Amino acid sequence: MFMSIINIILFALLFITNTETVTFVLAILSKNGDTHPDKKVKATWGIYMAIVISLLLVTGDLSIILTLAIITLFPLTICGNMVPTFAASTDKPSK
């Protein structure tokens, strides 16, 4: 019983430390390498990670994460495909 409690505490500390480190690195990358990112950026990444972890715990599989990725990336894909079209149309001189 005592070892189970110790294991749970150690696992929680490991999880918290790893999550904080990943949040910090993602905030640095979001701020183009600034080694002192804002707390708002770190909090935003922490919230995103908490949502993903919660969805994984509740559903138990990756299908919800795949659906979420499709829903969030679909508008970006449309915009990304429109950029070359608009760039090509502005290069042609009008008559």
Coordinates of C-alpha atoms in Angstrom, one line a residue:
M1 CA 0.0 0.0 0.0
F2 CA 2.8 2.4 0.9
M3 CA 4.7 1.7 -2.3
S4 CA 1.5 2.3 -4.4
I5 CA 1.1 5.8 -2.8
I6 CA 4.8 6.6 -3.5
N7 CA 4.5 5.4 -7.1
I8 CA 1.4 7.6 -7.7
I9 CA 3.2 10.6 -6.2
L10 CA 6.3 10.0 -8.3
F11 CA 4.2 9.5 -11.5
A12 CA 2.3 12.7 -10.8
L13 CA 5.6 14.6 -10.3
L14 CA 7.0 13.2 -13.5
F15 CA 3.9 14.1 -15.4
I16 CA 3.8 17.6 -14.1
T17 CA 7.5 18.2 -14.8
N18 CA 7.3 16.8 -18.3
T19 CA 4.1 18.8 -19.1
E20 CA 5.7 22.1 -17.9
T21 CA 8.8 21.4 -20.0
V22 CA 6.8 20.7 -23.1
T23 CA 4.7 23.8 -22.5
F24 CA 7.8 25.9 -22.1
V25 CA 9.4 24.6 -25.3
L26 CA 6.2 25.1 -27.3
A27 CA 6.0 28.7 -26.0
I28 CA 9.6 29.4 -27.0
L29 CA 8.9 28.0 -30.5
S30 CA 5.7 30.1 -30.7
K31 CA 7.7 33.2 -29.9
N32 CA 10.3 32.6 -32.6
G33 CA 13.0 31.5 -30.2
D34 CA 12.5 34.0 -27.4
T35 CA 13.8 32.3 -24.3
H36 CA 11.5 34.3 -22.0
P37 CA 8.0 33.7 -23.5
D38 CA 5.0 35.4 -22.0
K39 CA 3.0 33.6 -19.3
K40 CA -0.1 33.9 -21.6
V41 CA 1.6 31.9 -24.3
K42 CA 2.6 29.2 -21.8
A43 CA -0.9 29.1 -20.3
T44 CA -2.5 28.8 -23.8
W45 CA -0.3 25.8 -24.6
G46 CA -1.0 24.3 -21.2
I47 CA -4.7 24.7 -21.8
Y48 CA -4.4 23.1 -25.3
M49 CA -2.5 20.2 -23.8
A50 CA -5.0 19.7 -21.0
I51 CA -7.8 19.6 -23.5
V52 CA -6.0 16.9 -25.6
I53 CA -5.2 14.9 -22.5
S54 CA -8.7 15.1 -21.2
L55 CA -10.2 14.0 -24.5
L56 CA -7.8 11.0 -24.6
L57 CA -8.7 10.1 -21.0
V58 CA -12.5 10.4 -21.6
T59 CA -12.6 8.6 -25.0
G60 CA -9.8 6.1 -24.6
D61 CA -8.8 6.3 -28.2
L62 CA -7.2 8.6 -30.8
S63 CA -10.3 9.0 -33.0
I64 CA -11.4 12.2 -31.3
I65 CA -7.9 13.7 -31.7
L66 CA -7.9 12.9 -35.4
T67 CA -11.4 14.4 -35.8
L68 CA -10.3 17.5 -33.9
A69 CA -7.2 17.9 -36.2
I70 CA -9.4 17.6 -39.3
I71 CA -11.8 20.2 -38.0
T72 CA -9.2 22.7 -37.0
L73 CA -6.9 22.2 -40.1
F74 CA -9.6 22.3 -42.8
P75 CA -9.9 26.1 -42.9
L76 CA -6.1 26.5 -42.9
T77 CA -5.9 24.1 -45.8
I78 CA -8.5 26.1 -47.8
C79 CA -6.6 29.3 -47.1
G80 CA -3.3 27.7 -48.0
N81 CA -4.6 26.6 -51.3
M82 CA -6.1 30.0 -52.1
V83 CA -2.8 31.8 -51.7
P84 CA -1.1 30.5 -54.9
T85 CA -4.3 31.2 -56.8
F86 CA -4.4 34.8 -55.7
A87 CA -0.6 35.3 -56.2
A88 CA -0.9 34.0 -59.8
S89 CA -3.9 36.2 -60.6
T90 CA -2.1 39.4 -59.4
D91 CA 1.0 38.7 -61.5
K92 CA -1.0 38.9 -64.8
P93 CA -1.4 42.5 -66.1
S94 CA -5.0 43.5 -66.7
K95 CA -6.1 44.7 -70.2

